[in-house]
PDB file of N, CA, C and O in Angstrom:
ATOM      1  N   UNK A   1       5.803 -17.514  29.542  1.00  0.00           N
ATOM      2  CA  UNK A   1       5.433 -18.904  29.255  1.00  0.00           C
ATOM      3  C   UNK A   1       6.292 -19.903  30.030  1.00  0.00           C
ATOM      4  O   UNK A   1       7.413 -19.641  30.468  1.00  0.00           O
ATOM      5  N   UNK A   2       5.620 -21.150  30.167  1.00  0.00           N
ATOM      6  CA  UNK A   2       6.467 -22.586  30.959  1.00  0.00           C
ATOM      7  C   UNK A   2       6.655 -21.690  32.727  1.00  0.00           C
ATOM      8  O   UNK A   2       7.644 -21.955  33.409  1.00  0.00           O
ATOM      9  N   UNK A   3       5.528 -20.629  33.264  1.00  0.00           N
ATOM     10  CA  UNK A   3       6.198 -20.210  34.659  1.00  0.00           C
ATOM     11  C   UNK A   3       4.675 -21.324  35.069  1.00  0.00           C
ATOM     12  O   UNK A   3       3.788 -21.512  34.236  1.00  0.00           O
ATOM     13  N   UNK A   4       4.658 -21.825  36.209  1.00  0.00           N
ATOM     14  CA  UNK A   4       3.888 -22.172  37.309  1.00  0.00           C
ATOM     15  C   UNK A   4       3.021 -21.449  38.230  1.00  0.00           C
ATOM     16  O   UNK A   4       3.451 -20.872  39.229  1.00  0.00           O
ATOM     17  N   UNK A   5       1.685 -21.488  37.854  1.00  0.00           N
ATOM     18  CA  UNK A   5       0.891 -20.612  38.839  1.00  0.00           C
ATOM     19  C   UNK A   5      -0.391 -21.199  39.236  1.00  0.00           C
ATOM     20  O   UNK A   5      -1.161 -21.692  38.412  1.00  0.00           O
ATOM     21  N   UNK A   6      -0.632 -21.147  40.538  1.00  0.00           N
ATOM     22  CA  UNK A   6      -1.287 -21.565  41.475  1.00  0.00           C
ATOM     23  C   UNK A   6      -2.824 -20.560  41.154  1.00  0.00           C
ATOM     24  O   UNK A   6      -2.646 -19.349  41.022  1.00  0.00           O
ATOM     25  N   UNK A   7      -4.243 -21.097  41.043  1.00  0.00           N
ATOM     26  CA  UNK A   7      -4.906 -19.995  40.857  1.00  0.00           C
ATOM     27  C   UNK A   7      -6.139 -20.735  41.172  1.00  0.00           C
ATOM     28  O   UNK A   7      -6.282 -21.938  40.954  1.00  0.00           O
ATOM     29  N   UNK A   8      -7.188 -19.813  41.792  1.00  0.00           N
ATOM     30  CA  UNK A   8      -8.698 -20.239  41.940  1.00  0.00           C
ATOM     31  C   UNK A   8      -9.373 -19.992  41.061  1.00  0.00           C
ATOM     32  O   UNK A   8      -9.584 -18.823  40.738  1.00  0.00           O
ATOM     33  N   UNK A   9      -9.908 -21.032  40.419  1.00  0.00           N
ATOM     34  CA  UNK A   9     -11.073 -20.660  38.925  1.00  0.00           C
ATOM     35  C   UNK A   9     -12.248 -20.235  40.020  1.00  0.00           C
ATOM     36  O   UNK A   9     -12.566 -20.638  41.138  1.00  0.00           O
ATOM     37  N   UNK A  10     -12.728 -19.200  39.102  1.00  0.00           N
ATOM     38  CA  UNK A  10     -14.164 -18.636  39.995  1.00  0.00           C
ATOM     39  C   UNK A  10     -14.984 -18.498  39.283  1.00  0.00           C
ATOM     40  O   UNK A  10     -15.908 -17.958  39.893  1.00  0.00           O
ATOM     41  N   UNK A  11     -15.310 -18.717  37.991  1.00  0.00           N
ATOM     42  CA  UNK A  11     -16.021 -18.954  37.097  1.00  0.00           C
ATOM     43  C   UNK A  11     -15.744 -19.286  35.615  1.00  0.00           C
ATOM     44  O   UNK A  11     -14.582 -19.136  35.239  1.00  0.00           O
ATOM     45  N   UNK A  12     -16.494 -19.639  34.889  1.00  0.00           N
ATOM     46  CA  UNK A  12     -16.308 -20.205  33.421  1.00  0.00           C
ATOM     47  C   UNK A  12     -15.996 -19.392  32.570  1.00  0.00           C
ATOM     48  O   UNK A  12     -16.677 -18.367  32.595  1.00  0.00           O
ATOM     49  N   UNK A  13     -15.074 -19.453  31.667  1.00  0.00           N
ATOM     50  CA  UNK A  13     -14.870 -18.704  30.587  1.00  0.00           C
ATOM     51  C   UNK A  13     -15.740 -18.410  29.272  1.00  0.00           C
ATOM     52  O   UNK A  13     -16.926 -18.731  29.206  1.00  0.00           O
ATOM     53  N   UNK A  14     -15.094 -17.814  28.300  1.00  0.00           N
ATOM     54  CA  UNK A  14     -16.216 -17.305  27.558  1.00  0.00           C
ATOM     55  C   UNK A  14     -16.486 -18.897  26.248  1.00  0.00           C
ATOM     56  O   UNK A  14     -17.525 -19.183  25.653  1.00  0.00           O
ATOM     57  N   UNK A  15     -15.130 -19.617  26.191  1.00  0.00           N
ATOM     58  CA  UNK A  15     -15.105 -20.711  25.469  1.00  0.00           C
ATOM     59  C   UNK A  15     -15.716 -21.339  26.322  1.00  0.00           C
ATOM     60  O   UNK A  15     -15.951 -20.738  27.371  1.00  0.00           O
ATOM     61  N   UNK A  16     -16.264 -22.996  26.156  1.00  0.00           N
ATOM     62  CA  UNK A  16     -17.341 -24.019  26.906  1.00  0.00           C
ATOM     63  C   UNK A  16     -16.197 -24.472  27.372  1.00  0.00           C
ATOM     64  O   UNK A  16     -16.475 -25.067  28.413  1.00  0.00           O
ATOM     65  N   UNK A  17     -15.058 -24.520  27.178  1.00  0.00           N
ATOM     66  CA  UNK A  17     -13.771 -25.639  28.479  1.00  0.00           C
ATOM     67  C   UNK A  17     -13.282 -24.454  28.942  1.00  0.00           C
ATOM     68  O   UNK A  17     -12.082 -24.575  29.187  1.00  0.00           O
ATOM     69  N   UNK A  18     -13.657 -23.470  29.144  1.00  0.00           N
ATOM     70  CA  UNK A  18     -12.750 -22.211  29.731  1.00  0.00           C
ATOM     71  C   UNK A  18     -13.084 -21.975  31.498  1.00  0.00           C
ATOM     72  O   UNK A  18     -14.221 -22.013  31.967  1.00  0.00           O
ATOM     73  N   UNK A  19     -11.817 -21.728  32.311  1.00  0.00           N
ATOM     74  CA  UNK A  19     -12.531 -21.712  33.570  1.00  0.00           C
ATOM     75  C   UNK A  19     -11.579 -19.723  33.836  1.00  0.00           C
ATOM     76  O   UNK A  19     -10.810 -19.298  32.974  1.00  0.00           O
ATOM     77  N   UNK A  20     -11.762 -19.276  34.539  1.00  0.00           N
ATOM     78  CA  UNK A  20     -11.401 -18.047  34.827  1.00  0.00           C
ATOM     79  C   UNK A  20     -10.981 -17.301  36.270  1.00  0.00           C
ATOM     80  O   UNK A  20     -11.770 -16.866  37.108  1.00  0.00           O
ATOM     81  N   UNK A  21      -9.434 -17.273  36.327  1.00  0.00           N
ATOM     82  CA  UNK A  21      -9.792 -16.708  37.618  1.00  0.00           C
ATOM     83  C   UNK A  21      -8.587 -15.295  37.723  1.00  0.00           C
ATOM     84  O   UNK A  21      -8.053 -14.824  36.719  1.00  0.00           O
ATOM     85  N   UNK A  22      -8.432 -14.984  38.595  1.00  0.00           N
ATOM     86  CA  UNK A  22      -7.465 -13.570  38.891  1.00  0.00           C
ATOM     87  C   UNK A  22      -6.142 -13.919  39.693  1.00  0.00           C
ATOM     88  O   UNK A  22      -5.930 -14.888  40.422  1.00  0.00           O
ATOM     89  N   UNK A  23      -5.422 -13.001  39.403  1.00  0.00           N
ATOM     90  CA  UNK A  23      -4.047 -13.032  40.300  1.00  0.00           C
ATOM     91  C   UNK A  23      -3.879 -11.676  41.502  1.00  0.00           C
ATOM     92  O   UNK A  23      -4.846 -10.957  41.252  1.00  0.00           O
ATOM     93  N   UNK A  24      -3.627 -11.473  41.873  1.00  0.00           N
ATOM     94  CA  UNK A  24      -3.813 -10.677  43.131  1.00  0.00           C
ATOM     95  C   UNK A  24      -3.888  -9.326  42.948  1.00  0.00           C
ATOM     96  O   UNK A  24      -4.536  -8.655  43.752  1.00  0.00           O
ATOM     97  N   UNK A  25      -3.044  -8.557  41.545  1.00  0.00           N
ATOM     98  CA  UNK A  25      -2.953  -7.631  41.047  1.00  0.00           C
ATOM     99  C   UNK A  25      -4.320  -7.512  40.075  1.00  0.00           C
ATOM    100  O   UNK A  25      -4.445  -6.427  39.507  1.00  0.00           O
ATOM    101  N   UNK A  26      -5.190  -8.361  39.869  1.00  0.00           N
ATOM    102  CA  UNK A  26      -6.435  -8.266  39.069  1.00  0.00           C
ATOM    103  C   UNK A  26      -5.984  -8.491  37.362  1.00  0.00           C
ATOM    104  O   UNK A  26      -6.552  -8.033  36.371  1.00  0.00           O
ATOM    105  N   UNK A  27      -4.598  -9.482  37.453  1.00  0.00           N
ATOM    106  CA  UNK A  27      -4.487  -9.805  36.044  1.00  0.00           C
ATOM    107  C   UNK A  27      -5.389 -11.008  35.861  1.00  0.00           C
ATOM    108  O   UNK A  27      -5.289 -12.003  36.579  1.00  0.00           O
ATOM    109  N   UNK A  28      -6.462 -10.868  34.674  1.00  0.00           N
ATOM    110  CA  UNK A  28      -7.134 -11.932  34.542  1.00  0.00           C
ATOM    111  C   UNK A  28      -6.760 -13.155  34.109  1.00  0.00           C
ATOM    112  O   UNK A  28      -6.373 -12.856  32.980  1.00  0.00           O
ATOM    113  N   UNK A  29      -6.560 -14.613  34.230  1.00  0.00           N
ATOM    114  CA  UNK A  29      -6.277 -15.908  33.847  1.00  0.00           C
ATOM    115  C   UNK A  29      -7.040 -16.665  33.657  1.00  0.00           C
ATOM    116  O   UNK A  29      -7.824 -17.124  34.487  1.00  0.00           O
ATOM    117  N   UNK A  30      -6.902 -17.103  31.847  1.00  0.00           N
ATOM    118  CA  UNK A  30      -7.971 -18.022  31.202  1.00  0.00           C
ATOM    119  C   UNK A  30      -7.056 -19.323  31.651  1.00  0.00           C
ATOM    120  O   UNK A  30      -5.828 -19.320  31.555  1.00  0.00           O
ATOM    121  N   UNK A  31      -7.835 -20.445  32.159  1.00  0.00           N
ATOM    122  CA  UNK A  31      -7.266 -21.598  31.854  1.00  0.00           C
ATOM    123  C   UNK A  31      -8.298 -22.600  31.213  1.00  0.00           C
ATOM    124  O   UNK A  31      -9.449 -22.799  31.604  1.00  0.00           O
ATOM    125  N   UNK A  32      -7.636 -23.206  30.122  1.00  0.00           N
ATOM    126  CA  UNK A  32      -8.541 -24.451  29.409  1.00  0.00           C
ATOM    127  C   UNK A  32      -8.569 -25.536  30.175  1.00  0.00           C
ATOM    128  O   UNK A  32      -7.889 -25.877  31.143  1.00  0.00           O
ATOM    129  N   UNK A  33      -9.565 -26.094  29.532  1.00  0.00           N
ATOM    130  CA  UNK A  33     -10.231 -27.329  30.289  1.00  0.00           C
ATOM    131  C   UNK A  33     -10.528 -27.024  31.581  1.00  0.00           C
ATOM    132  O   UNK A  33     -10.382 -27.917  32.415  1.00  0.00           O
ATOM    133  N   UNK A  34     -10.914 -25.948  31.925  1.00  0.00           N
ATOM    134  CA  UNK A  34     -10.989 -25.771  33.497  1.00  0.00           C
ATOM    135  C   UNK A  34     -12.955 -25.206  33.567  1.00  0.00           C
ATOM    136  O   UNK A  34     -12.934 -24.038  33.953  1.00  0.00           O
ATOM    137  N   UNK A  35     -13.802 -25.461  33.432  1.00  0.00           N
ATOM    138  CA  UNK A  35     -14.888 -25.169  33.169  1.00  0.00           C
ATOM    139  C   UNK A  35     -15.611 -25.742  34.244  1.00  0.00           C
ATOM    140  O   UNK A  35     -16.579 -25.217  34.795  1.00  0.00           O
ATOM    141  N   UNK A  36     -15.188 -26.666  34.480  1.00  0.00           N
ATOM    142  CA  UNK A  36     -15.849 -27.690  35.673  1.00  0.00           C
ATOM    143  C   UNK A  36     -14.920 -28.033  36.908  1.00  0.00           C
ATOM    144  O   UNK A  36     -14.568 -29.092  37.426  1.00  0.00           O
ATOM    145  N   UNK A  37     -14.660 -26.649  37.173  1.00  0.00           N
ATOM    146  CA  UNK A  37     -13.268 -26.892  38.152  1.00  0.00           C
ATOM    147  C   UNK A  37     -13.659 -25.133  38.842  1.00  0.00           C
ATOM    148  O   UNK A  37     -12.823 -24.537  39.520  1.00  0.00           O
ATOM    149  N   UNK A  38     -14.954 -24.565  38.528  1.00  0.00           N
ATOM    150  CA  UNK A  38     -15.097 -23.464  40.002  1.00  0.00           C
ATOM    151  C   UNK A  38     -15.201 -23.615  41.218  1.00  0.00           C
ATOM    152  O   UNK A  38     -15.988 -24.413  41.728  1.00  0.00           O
ATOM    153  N   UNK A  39     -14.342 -22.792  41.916  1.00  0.00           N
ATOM    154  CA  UNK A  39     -14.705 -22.859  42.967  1.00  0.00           C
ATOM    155  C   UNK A  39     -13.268 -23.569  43.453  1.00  0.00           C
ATOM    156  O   UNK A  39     -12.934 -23.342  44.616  1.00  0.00           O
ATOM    157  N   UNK A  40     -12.483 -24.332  42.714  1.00  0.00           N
ATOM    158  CA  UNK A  40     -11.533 -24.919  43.140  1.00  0.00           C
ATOM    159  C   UNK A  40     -10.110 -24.336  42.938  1.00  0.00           C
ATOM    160  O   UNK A  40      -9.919 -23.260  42.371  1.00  0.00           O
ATOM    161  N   UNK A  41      -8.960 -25.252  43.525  1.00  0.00           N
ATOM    162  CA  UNK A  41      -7.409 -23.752  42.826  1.00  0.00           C
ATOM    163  C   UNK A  41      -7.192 -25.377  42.529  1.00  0.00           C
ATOM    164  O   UNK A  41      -7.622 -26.487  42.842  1.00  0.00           O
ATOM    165  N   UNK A  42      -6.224 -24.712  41.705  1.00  0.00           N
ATOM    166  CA  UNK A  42      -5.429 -25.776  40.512  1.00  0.00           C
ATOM    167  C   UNK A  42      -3.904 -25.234  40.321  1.00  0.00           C
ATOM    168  O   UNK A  42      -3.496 -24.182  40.812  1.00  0.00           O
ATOM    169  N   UNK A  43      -3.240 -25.999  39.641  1.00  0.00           N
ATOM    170  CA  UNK A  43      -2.007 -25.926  39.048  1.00  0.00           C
ATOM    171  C   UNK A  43      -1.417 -25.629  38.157  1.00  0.00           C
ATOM    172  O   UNK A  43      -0.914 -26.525  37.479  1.00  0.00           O
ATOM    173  N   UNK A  44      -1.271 -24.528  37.863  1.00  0.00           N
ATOM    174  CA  UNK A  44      -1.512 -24.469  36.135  1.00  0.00           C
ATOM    175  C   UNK A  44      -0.014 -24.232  35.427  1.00  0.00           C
ATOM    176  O   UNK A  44       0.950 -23.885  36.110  1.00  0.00           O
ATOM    177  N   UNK A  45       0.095 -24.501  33.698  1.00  0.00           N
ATOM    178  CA  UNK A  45       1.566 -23.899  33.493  1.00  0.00           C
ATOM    179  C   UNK A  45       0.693 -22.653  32.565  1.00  0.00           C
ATOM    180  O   UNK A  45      -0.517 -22.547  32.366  1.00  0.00           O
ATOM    181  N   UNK A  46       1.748 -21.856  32.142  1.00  0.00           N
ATOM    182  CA  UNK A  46       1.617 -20.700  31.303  1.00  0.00           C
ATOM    183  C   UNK A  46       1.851 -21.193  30.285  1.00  0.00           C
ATOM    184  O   UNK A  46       2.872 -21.863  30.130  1.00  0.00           O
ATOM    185  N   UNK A  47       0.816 -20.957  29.159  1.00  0.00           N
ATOM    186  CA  UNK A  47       0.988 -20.894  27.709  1.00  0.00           C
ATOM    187  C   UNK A  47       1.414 -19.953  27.065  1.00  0.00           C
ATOM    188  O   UNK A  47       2.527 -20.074  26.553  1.00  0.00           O
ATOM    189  N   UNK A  48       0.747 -18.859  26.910  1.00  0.00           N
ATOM    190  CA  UNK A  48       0.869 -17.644  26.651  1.00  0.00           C
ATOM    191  C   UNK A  48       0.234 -16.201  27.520  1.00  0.00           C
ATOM    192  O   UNK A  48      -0.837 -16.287  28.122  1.00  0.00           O
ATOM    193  N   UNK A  49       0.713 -15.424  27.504  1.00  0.00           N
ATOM    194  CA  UNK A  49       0.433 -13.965  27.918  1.00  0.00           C
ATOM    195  C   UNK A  49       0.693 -13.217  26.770  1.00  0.00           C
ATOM    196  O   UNK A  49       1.660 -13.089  26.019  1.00  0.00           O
ATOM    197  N   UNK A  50      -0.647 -12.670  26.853  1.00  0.00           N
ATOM    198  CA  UNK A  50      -1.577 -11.230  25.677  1.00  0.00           C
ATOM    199  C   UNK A  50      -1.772  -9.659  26.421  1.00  0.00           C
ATOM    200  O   UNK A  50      -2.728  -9.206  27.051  1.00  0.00           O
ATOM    201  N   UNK A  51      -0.688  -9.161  26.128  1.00  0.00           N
ATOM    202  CA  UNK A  51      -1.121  -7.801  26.241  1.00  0.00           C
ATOM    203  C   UNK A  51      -2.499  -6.786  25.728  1.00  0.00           C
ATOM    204  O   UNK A  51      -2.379  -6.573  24.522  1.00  0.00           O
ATOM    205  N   UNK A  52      -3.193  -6.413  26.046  1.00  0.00           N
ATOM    206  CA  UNK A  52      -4.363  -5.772  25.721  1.00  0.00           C
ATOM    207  C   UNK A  52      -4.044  -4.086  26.376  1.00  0.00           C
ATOM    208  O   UNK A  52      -3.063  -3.648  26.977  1.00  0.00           O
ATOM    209  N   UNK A  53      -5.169  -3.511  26.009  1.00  0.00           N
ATOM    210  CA  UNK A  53      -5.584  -2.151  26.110  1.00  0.00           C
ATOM    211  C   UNK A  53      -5.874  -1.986  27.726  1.00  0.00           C
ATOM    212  O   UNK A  53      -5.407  -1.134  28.481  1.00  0.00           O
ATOM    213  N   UNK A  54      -6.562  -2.797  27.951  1.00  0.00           N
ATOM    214  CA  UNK A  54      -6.936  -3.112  29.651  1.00  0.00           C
ATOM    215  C   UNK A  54      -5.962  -3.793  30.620  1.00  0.00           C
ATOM    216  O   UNK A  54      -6.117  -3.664  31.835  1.00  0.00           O
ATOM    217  N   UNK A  55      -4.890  -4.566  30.065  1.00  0.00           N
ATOM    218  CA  UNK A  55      -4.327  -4.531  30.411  1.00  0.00           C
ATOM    219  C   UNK A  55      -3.472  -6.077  30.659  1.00  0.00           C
ATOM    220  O   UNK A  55      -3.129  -6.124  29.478  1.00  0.00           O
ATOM    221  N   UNK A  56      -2.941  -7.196  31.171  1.00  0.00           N
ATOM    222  CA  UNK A  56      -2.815  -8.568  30.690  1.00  0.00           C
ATOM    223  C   UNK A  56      -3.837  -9.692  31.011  1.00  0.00           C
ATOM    224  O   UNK A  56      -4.696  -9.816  31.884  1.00  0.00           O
ATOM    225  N   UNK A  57      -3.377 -10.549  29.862  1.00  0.00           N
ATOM    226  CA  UNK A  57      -4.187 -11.588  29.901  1.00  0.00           C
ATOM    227  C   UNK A  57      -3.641 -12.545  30.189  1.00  0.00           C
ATOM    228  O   UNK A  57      -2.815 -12.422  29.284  1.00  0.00           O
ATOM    229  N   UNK A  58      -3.239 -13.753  30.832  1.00  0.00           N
ATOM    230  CA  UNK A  58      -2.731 -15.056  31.079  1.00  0.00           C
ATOM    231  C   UNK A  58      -3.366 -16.452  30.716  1.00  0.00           C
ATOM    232  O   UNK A  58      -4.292 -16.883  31.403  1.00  0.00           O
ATOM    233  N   UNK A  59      -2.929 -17.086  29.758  1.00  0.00           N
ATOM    234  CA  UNK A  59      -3.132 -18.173  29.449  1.00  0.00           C
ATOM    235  C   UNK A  59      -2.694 -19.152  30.020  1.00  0.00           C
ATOM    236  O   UNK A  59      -1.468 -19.169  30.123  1.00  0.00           O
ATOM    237  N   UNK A  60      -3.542 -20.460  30.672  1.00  0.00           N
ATOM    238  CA  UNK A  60      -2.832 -21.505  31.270  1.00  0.00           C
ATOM    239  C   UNK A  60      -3.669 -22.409  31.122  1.00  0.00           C
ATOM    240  O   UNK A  60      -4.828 -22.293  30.724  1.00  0.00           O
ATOM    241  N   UNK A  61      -2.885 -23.726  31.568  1.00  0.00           N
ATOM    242  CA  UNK A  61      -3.347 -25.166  31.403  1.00  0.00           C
ATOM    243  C   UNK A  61      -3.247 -25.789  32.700  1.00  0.00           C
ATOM    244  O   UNK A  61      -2.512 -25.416  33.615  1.00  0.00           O
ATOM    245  N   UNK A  62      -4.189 -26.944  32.709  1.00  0.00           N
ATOM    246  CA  UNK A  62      -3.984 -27.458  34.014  1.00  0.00           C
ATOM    247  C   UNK A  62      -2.339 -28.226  33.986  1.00  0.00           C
ATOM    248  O   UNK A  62      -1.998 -28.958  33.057  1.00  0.00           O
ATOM    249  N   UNK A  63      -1.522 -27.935  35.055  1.00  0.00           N
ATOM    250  CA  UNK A  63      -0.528 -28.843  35.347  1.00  0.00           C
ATOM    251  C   UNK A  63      -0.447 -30.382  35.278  1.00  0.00           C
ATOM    252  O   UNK A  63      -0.943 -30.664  36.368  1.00  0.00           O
ATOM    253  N   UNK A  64      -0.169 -31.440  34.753  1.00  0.00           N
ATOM    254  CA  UNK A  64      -0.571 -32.460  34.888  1.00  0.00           C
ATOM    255  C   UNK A  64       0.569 -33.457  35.935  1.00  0.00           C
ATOM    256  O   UNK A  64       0.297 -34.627  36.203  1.00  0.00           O
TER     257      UNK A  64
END
């Protein structure tokens, strides 16, 4: 949490403000409010990271 990451939303998440994109290793990254922001890279901070079965999840927000 609070690290800085640079990321291309490439499509919408499963929430309606959710945008979605990957980190190079294929860890997936939800960021909110990012729904209307494919196609573009953004700034994001870390909220939280969720370990799963598949493997991590990254939570982020747009940087403001």
């Amino acid at each position: 949490p609070d690290d800085h990451l640079r990321i291309k939303i490439v499509k919408k998440g499963e929430a309606a403000d959710q945008g979605v994109g990957y980190l190079d290793d294929g860890t997936m990254v939800v960021c909110e409010n990012a729904s209307g922001e494919v196609g573009k890279e953004l700034d994001t901070l870390v909220t939280k990271v969720h370990q799963t079965s598949a493997g991590r999840i990254i939570f982020v927000k747009p940087s403001v």
